[in-house]
Coordinates of C-alpha atoms and ligand atoms in Angstrom, one line a residue:
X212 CA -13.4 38.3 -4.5
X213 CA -13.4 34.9 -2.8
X214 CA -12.1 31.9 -5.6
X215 CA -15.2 30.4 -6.9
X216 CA -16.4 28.8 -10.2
X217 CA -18.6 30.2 -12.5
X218 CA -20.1 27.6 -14.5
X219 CA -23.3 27.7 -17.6
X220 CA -25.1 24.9 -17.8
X221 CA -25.8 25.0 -21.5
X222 CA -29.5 22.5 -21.3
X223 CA -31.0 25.2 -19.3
X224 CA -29.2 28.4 -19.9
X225 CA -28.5 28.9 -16.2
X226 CA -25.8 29.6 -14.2
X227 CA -23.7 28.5 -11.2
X228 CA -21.0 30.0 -8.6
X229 CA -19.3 27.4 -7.1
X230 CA -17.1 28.3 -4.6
X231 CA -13.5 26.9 -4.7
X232 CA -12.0 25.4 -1.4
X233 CA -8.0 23.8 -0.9
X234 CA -8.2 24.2 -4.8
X235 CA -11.2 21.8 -4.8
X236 CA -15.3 22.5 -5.6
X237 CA -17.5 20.2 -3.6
X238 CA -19.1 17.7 -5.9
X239 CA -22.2 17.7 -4.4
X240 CA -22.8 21.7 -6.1
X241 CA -23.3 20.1 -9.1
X242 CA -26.9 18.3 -7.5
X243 CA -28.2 22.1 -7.8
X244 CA -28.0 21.8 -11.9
X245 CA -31.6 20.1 -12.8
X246 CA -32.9 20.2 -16.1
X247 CA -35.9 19.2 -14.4
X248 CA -37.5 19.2 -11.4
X249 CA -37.7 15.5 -10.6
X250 CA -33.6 14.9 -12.2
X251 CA -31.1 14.3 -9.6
X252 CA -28.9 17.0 -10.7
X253 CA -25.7 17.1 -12.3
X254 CA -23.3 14.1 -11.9
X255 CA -19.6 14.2 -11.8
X256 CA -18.2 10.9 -13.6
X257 CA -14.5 10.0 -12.5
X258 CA -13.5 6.0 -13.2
X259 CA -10.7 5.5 -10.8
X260 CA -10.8 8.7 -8.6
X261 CA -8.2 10.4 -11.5
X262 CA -9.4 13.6 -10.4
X263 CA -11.8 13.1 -7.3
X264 CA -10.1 13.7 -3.9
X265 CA -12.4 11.4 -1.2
X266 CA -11.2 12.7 1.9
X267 CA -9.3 15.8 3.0
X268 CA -6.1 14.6 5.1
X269 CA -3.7 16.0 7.0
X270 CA -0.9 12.7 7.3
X271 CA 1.0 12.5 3.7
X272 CA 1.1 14.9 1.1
X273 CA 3.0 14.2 -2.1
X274 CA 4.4 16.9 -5.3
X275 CA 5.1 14.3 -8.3
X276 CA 6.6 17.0 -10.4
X277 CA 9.1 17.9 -8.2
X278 CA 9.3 14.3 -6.1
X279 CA 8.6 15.3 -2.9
X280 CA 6.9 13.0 0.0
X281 CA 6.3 14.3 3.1
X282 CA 5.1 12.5 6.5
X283 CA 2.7 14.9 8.4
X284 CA 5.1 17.6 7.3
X285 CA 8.8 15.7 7.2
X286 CA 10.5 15.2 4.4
X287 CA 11.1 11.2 3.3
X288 CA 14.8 11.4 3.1
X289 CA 15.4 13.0 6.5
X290 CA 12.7 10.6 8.0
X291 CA 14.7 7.6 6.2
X292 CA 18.2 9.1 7.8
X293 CA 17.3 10.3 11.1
X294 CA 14.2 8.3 12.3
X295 CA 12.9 4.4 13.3
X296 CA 10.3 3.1 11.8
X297 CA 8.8 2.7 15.0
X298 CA 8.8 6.6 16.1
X299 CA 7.4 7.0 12.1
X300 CA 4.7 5.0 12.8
X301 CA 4.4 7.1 16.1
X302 CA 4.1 10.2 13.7
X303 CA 1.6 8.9 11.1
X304 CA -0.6 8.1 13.9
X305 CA -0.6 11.3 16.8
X306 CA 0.9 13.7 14.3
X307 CA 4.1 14.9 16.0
X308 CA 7.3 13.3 16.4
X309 CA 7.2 11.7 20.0
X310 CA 9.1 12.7 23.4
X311 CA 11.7 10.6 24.4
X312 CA 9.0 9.5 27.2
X313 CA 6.2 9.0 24.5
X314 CA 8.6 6.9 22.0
X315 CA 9.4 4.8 25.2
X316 CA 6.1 4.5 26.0
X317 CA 4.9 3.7 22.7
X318 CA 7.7 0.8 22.3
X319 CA 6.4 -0.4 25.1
X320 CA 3.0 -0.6 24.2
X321 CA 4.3 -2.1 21.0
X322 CA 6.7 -4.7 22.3
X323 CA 4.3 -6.2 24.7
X324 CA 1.7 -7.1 21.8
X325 CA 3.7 -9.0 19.3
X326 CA 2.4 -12.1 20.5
X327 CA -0.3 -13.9 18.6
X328 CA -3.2 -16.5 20.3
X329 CA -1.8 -19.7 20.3
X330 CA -4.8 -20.5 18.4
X331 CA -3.2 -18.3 15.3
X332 CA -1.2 -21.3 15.1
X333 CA -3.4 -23.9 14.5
X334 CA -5.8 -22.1 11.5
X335 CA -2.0 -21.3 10.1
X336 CA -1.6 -25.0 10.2
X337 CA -4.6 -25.3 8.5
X338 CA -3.3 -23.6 4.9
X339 CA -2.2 -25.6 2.6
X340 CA 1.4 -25.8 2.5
X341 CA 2.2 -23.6 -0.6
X342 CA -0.1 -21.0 0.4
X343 CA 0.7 -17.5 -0.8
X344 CA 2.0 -15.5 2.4
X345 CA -0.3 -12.7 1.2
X346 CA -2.7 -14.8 1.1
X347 CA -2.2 -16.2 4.5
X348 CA -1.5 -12.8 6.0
X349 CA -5.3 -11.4 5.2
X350 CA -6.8 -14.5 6.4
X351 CA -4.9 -14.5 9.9
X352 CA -5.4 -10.4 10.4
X353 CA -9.3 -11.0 9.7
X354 CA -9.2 -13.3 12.1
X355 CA -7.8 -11.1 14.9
X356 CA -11.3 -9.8 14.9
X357 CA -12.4 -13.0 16.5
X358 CA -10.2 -12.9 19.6
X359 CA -11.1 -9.2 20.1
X360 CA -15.0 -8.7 19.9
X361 CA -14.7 -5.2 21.7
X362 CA -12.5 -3.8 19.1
X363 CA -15.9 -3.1 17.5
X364 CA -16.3 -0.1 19.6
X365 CA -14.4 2.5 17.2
X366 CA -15.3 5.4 18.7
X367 CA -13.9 4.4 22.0
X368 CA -10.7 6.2 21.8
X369 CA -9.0 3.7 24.1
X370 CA -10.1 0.6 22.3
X371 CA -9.0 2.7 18.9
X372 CA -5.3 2.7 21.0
X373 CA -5.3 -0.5 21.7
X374 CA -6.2 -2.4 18.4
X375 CA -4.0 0.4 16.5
X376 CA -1.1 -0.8 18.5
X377 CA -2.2 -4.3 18.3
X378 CA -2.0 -4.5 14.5
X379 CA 1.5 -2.8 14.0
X380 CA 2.7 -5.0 16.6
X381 CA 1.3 -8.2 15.5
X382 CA 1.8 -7.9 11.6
X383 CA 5.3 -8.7 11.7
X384 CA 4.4 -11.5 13.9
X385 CA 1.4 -12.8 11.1
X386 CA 3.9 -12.2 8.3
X387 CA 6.5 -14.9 9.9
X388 CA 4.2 -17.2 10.9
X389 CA 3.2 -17.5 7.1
X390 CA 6.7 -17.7 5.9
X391 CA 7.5 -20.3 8.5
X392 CA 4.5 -22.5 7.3
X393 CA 5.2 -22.0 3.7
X394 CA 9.2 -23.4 4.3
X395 CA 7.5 -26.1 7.3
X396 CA 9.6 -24.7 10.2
X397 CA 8.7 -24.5 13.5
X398 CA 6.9 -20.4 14.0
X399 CA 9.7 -18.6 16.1
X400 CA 8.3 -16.4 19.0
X401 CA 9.0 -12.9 19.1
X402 CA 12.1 -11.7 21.3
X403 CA 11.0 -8.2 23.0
X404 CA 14.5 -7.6 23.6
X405 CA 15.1 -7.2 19.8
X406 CA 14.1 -3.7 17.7
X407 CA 10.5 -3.8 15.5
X408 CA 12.8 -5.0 12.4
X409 CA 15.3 -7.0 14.0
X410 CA 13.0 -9.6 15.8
X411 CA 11.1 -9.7 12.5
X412 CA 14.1 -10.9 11.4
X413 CA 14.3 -13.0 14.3
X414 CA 10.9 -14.5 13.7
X415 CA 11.7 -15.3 10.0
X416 CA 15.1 -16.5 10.7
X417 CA 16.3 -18.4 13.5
X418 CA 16.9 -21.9 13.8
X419 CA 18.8 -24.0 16.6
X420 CA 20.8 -20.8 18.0
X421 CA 19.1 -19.4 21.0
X422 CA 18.9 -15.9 20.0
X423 CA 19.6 -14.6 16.7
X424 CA 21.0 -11.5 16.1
X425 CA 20.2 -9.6 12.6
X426 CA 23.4 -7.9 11.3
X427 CA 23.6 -4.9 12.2
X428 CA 23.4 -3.1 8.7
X429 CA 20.8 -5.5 7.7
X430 CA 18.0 -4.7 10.7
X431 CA 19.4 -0.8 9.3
X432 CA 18.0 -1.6 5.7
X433 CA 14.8 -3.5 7.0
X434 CA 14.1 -0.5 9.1
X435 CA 14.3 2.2 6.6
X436 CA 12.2 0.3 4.1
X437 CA 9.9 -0.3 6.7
X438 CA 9.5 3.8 6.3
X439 CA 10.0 4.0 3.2
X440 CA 6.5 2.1 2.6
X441 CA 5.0 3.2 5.4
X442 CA 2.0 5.5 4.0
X443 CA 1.7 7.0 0.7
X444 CA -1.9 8.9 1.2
X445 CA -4.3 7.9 -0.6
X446 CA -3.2 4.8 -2.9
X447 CA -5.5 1.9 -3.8
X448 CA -5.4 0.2 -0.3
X449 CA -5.6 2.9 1.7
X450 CA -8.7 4.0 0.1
X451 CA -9.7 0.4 0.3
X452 CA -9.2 0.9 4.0
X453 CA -11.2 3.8 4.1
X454 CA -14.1 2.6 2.1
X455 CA -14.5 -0.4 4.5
X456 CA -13.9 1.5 7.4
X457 CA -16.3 3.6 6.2
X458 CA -19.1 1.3 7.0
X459 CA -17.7 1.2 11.0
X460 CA -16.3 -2.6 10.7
X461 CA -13.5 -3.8 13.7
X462 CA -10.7 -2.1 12.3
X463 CA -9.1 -5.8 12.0
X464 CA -11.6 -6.6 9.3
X465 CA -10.6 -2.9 7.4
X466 CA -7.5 -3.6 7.5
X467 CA -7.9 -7.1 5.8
X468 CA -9.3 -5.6 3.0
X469 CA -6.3 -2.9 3.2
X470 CA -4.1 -6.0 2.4
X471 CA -6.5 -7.7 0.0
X472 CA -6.1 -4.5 -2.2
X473 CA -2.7 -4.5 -1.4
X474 CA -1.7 -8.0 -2.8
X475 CA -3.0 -7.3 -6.4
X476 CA -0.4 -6.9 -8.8
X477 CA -1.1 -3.5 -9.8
X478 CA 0.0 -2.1 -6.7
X479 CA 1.8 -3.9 -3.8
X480 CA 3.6 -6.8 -6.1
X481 CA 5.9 -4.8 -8.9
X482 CA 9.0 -5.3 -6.5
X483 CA 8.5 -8.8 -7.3
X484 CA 8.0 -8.3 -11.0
X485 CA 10.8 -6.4 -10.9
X486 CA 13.0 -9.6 -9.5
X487 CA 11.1 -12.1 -12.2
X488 CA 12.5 -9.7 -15.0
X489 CA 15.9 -9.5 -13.6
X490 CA 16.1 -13.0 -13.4
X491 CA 14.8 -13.7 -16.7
X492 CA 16.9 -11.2 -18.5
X493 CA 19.9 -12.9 -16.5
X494 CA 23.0 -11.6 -18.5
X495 CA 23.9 -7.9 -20.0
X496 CA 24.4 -9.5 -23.2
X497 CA 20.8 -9.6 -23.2
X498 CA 19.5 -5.9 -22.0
X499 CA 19.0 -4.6 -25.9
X500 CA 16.8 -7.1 -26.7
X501 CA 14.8 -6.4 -23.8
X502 CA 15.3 -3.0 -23.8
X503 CA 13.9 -3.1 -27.6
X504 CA 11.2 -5.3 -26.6
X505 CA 10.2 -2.9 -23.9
X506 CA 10.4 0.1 -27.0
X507 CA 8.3 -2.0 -28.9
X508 CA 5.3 -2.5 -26.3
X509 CA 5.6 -5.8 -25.8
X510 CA 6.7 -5.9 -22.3
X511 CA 7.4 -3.1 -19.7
X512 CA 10.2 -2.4 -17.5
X513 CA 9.1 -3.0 -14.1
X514 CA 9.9 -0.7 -11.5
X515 CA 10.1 2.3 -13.5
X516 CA 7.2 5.0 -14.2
X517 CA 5.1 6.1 -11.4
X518 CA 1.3 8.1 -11.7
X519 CA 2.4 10.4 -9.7
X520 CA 6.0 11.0 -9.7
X521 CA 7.4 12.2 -12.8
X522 CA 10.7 13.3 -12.1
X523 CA 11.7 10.9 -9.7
X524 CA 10.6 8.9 -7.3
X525 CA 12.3 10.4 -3.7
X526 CA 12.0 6.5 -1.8
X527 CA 13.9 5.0 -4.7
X528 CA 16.7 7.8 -4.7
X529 CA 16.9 6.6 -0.6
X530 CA 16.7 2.9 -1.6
X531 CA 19.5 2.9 -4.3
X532 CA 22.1 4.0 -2.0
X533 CA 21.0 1.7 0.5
X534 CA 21.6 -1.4 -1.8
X535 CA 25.5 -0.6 -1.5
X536 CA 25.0 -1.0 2.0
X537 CA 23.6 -4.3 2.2
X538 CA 25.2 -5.4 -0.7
X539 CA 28.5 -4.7 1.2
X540 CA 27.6 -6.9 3.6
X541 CA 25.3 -9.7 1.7
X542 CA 28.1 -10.2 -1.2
X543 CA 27.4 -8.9 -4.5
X544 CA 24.1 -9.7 -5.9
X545 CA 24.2 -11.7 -9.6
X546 CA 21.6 -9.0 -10.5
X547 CA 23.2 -5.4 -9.1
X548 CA 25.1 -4.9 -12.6
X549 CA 21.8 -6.1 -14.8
X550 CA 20.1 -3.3 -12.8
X551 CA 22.5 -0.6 -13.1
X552 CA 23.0 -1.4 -16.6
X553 CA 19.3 -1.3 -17.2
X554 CA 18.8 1.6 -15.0
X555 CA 21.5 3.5 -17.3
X556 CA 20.6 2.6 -20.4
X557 CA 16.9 3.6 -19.8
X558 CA 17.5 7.0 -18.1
X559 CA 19.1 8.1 -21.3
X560 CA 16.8 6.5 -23.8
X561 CA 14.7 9.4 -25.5
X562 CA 11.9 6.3 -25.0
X563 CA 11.9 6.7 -21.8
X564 CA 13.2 10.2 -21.1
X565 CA 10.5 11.7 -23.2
X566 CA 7.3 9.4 -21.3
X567 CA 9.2 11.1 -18.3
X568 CA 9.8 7.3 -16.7
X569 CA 12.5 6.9 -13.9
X570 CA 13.1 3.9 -11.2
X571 CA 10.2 4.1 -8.8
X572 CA 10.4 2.5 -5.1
X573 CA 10.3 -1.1 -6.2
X574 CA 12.9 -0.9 -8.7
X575 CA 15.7 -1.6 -5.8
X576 CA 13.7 -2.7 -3.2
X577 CA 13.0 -6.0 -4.3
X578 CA 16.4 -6.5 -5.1
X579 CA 17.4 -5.5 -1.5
X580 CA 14.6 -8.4 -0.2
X581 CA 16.0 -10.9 -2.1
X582 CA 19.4 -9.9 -1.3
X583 CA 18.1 -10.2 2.6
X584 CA 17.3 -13.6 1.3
X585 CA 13.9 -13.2 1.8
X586 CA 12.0 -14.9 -0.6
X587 CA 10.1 -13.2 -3.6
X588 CA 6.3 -14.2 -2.6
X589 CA 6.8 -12.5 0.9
X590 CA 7.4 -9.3 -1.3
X591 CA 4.1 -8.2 -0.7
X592 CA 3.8 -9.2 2.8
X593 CA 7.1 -6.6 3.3
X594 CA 5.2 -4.1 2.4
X595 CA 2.0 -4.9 4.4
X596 CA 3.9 -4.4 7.3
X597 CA 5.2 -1.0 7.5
X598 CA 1.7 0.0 5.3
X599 CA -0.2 -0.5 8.6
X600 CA 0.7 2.3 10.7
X601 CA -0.5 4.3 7.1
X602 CA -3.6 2.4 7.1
X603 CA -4.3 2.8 10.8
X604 CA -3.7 6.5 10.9
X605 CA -5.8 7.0 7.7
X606 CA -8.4 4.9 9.4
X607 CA -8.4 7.2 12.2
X608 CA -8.5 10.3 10.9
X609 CA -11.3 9.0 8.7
X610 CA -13.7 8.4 11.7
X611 CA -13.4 11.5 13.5
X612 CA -13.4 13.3 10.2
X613 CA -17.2 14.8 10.9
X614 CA -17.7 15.2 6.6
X615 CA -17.1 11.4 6.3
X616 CA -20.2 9.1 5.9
X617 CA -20.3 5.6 4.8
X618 CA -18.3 5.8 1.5
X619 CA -21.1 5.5 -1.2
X620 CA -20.1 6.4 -5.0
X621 CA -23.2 7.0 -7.9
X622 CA -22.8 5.2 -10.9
X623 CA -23.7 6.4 -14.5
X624 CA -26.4 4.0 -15.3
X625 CA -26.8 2.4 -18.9
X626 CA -28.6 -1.1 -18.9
X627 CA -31.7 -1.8 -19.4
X628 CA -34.8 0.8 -18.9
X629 CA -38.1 -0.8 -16.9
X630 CA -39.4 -3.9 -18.3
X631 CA -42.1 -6.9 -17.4
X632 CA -40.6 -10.2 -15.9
X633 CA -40.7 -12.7 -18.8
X634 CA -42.4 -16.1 -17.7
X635 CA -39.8 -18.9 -19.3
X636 CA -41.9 -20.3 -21.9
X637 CA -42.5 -17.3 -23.8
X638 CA -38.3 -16.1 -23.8
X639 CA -37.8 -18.0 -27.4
X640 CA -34.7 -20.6 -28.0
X641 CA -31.9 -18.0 -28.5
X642 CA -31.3 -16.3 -25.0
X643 CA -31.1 -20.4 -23.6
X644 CA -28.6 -21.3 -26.3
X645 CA -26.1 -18.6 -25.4
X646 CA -26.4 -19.1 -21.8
X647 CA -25.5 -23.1 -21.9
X648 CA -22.9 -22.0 -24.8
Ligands
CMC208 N1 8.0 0.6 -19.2 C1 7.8 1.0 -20.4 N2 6.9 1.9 -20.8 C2 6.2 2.5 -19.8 C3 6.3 2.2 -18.5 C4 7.3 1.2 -18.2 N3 7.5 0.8 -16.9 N4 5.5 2.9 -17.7 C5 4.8 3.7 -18.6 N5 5.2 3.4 -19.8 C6 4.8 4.1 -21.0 C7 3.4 3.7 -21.5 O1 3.5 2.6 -22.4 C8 2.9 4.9 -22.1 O2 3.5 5.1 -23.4 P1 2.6 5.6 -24.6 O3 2.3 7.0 -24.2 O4 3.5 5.5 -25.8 O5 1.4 4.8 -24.7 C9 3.4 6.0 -21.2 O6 4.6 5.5 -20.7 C10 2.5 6.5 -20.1 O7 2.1 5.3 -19.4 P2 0.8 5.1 -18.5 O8 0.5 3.7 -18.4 O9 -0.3 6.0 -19.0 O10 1.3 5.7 -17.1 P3 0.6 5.6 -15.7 O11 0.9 6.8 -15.0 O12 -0.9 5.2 -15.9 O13 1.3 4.3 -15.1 C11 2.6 2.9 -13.8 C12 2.1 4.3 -14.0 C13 3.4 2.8 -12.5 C14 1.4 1.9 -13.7 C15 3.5 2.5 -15.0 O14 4.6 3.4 -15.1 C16 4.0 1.0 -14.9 O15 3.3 0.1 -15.3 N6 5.3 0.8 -14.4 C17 5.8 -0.5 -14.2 C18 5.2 -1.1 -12.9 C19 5.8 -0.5 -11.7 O16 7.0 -0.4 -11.5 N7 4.9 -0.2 -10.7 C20 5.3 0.3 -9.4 C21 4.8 1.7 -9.1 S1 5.6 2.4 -7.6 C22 4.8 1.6 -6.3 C23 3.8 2.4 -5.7 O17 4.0 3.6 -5.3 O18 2.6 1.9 -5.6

């Protein structure tokens, strides 16, 4: 007997069989369930997609329970070991991991778009000069769209291969442009000799010396967060990518509004909450009144919890050991033993044991930034790096995905029913008063 729902609807007495798919029944078999004629069927009403998949994917699949994150297939801890964040990117977007010739080729293809118009420069002059990076970042990867008109043609697969590799080459590029404007330094150019992290690093950091060369365990870190953050299916800026790309926009513009949903505090900017509380707790003396304030729901602890992971979260088991590496080589941070201390104190705390919280990805990762030297406002922009090649390939696979449409949700509606347009002098003295109050 094929999997299927049987389902009564109890205003009419009748009932369904809806089949079940992937564990999933379509939404749309609910229209069938009319009281009357002329009703438009049966709605499904889901706030926040809680239960609602939108798409069906094939990149990233994720098992909170058991804290497992896979990229098309690989597991996130040998991805983190063995791989680049380049060749990840490579394998978000085509699928497979690439031949030798292929991750050549694709470096290549990289490499030679890092640089940005020279116009870039001047509407980057233009922010004010404490402009949020983030803030800066959106602005400036909108704009792309101007300087490449034919990147409208989405379904021109080489255009698609072009502005794909476009985006992930330029965003590191966009990202240290804005940190160089908010400290007023000269932008640094991009050095194709250097790897995707370390001439970030070159971008962001050099000075007088000719070249600068990351250290080498440093550029390491970078690149591993880099996949650490790299996709994370279908999170609130990926499906803010989709959604716009839904409506067949330059992906330029999509991704804009990838990073707009991004930059919200709710999703891309707890690693920088996570910093801001460190700070502010500042010695161990003062952990148990924090931890107590935390118990009594006046504050959380940031970087711990996740919606989905509730065992533990796989890139922050990656990330912890990594900040022992680059602490080895940065000096010890004034923070590390707060953040042990914290981290221990709250993994045996029945508070937090029983509500099945555990450090998440931003708990360290922050801390590693800042330990990079990298200020906490570019926190956000860190992460809108690597997200791209998620976005991009989520993008992708969203437009050749032939049950897509333009992304178009119902709404439960409850305001007013049908009434006459009330001509000004006959609306009374109350409604005016409250409007000017
Ligand atoms: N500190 C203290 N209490 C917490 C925390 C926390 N960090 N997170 C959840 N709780 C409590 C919460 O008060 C609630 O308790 P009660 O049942 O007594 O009301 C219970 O745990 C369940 O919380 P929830 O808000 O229903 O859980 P959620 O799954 O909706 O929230 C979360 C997930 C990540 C928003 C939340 O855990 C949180 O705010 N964490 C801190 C912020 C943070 O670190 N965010 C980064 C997420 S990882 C980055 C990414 O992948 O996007």
């Amino acid at each position: 007997m094929p999997d299927s729902l049987t389902v009564t609807d109890n205003r009419t007495g009748r009932t369904y069989d809806l089949p079940i798919e992937n564990g999933a029944v379509h939404a749309t078999a609910f229209n069938a369930m009319q009281v009357t004629e002329d009703d438009h069927g049966l709605m499904v009403y889901d706030p926040a997609f809680l239960n609602t998949a939108s798409c069906s994917s094939r990149i990233t699949f994720i098992d909170g329970d058991r804290g497992i994150l896979l990229y098309r297939g690989y597991p996130i801890e040998q991805l983190a070991e063995h791989s680049t964040f380049l060749e990840t990117a490579y394998l978000l977007i085509h699928g497979e991991l690439p031949s030798p010739s292929e991750a050549a080729a694709f470096e290549h293809d990289i490499t030679i778009h890092t640089m940005v118009h020279e116009n870039v420069k001047s509407f980057m002059d233009g922010f004010h000069h404490d402009a949020h990076p983030m803030a800066m970042l959106l602005s400036t990867v909108g704009a792309l769209s101007t300087f490449y008109p034919e990147s409208t043609n989405i379904y021109d697969e080489e255009q698609r291969r072009i502005s794909i590799n476009r985006l992930i080459a330029k965003m590191p590029t966009l990202a240290a442009f804005a940190y160089r404007h908010s400290r007023g330094l000269p932008y640094n150019y991009p050095d194709n000799d250097l790897s995707f992290a370390g001439n970030f690093l070159s971008m962001m950091f050099k000075m007088v010396e000719p070249r600068y060369q990351a250290v080498p365990e440093i550029e390491h870190a970078l690149d591993v967060l880099f996949i650490l953050h790299a996709d994370h299916e279908q999170n609130c800026s990926t499906n803010a990518m989709r959604g716009v790309g839904s409506s067949h926009p330059d992906p330029y513009s999509a991704t804009a509004a990838a990073i707009a949903a991004l930059y919200g505090p709710l999703h891309g900017g707890a690693n920088e909450a996570v910093v801001r509380m460190l700070t502010r707790i500042g010695t161990l003396d003062r952990l148990p009144e924090f931890i107590a304030g935390v118990k009594a729901g006046k504050e959380r602890l940031m970087g711990f919890g996740h919606r989905v992971y509730k065992n533990f979260d796989p890139r922050g088991v990656v990330i912890k050991r990594m900040a022992d590496q680059v602490l080895s080589v940065t000096g010890v941070s004034p923070f590390l033993q707060i953040a042990r201390e914290l981290e221990k104190i709250a993994l045996e705390d029945e508070y937090f044991v029983s509500r099945r919280l555990y450090p998440n990805v931003d708990f360290y990762s922050g801390f590693i930034y800042q330990a990079l030297g990298i200020p906490v406002e570019m926190f956000p922009v860190l992460f809108a790096i690597p997200r791209t090649a998620g976005w991009l390939s989520q993008w992708e696979e969203s437009l050749l995905d032939n049950e897509q449409k333009i992304a178009r949700p119902k709404q439960v509606y409850l305001g007013a029913a049908t009434r006459d347009y009330t001509p000004m002098h006959e609306r009374g003295v109350s409604r005016p008063q409250v409007l000017a109050s």
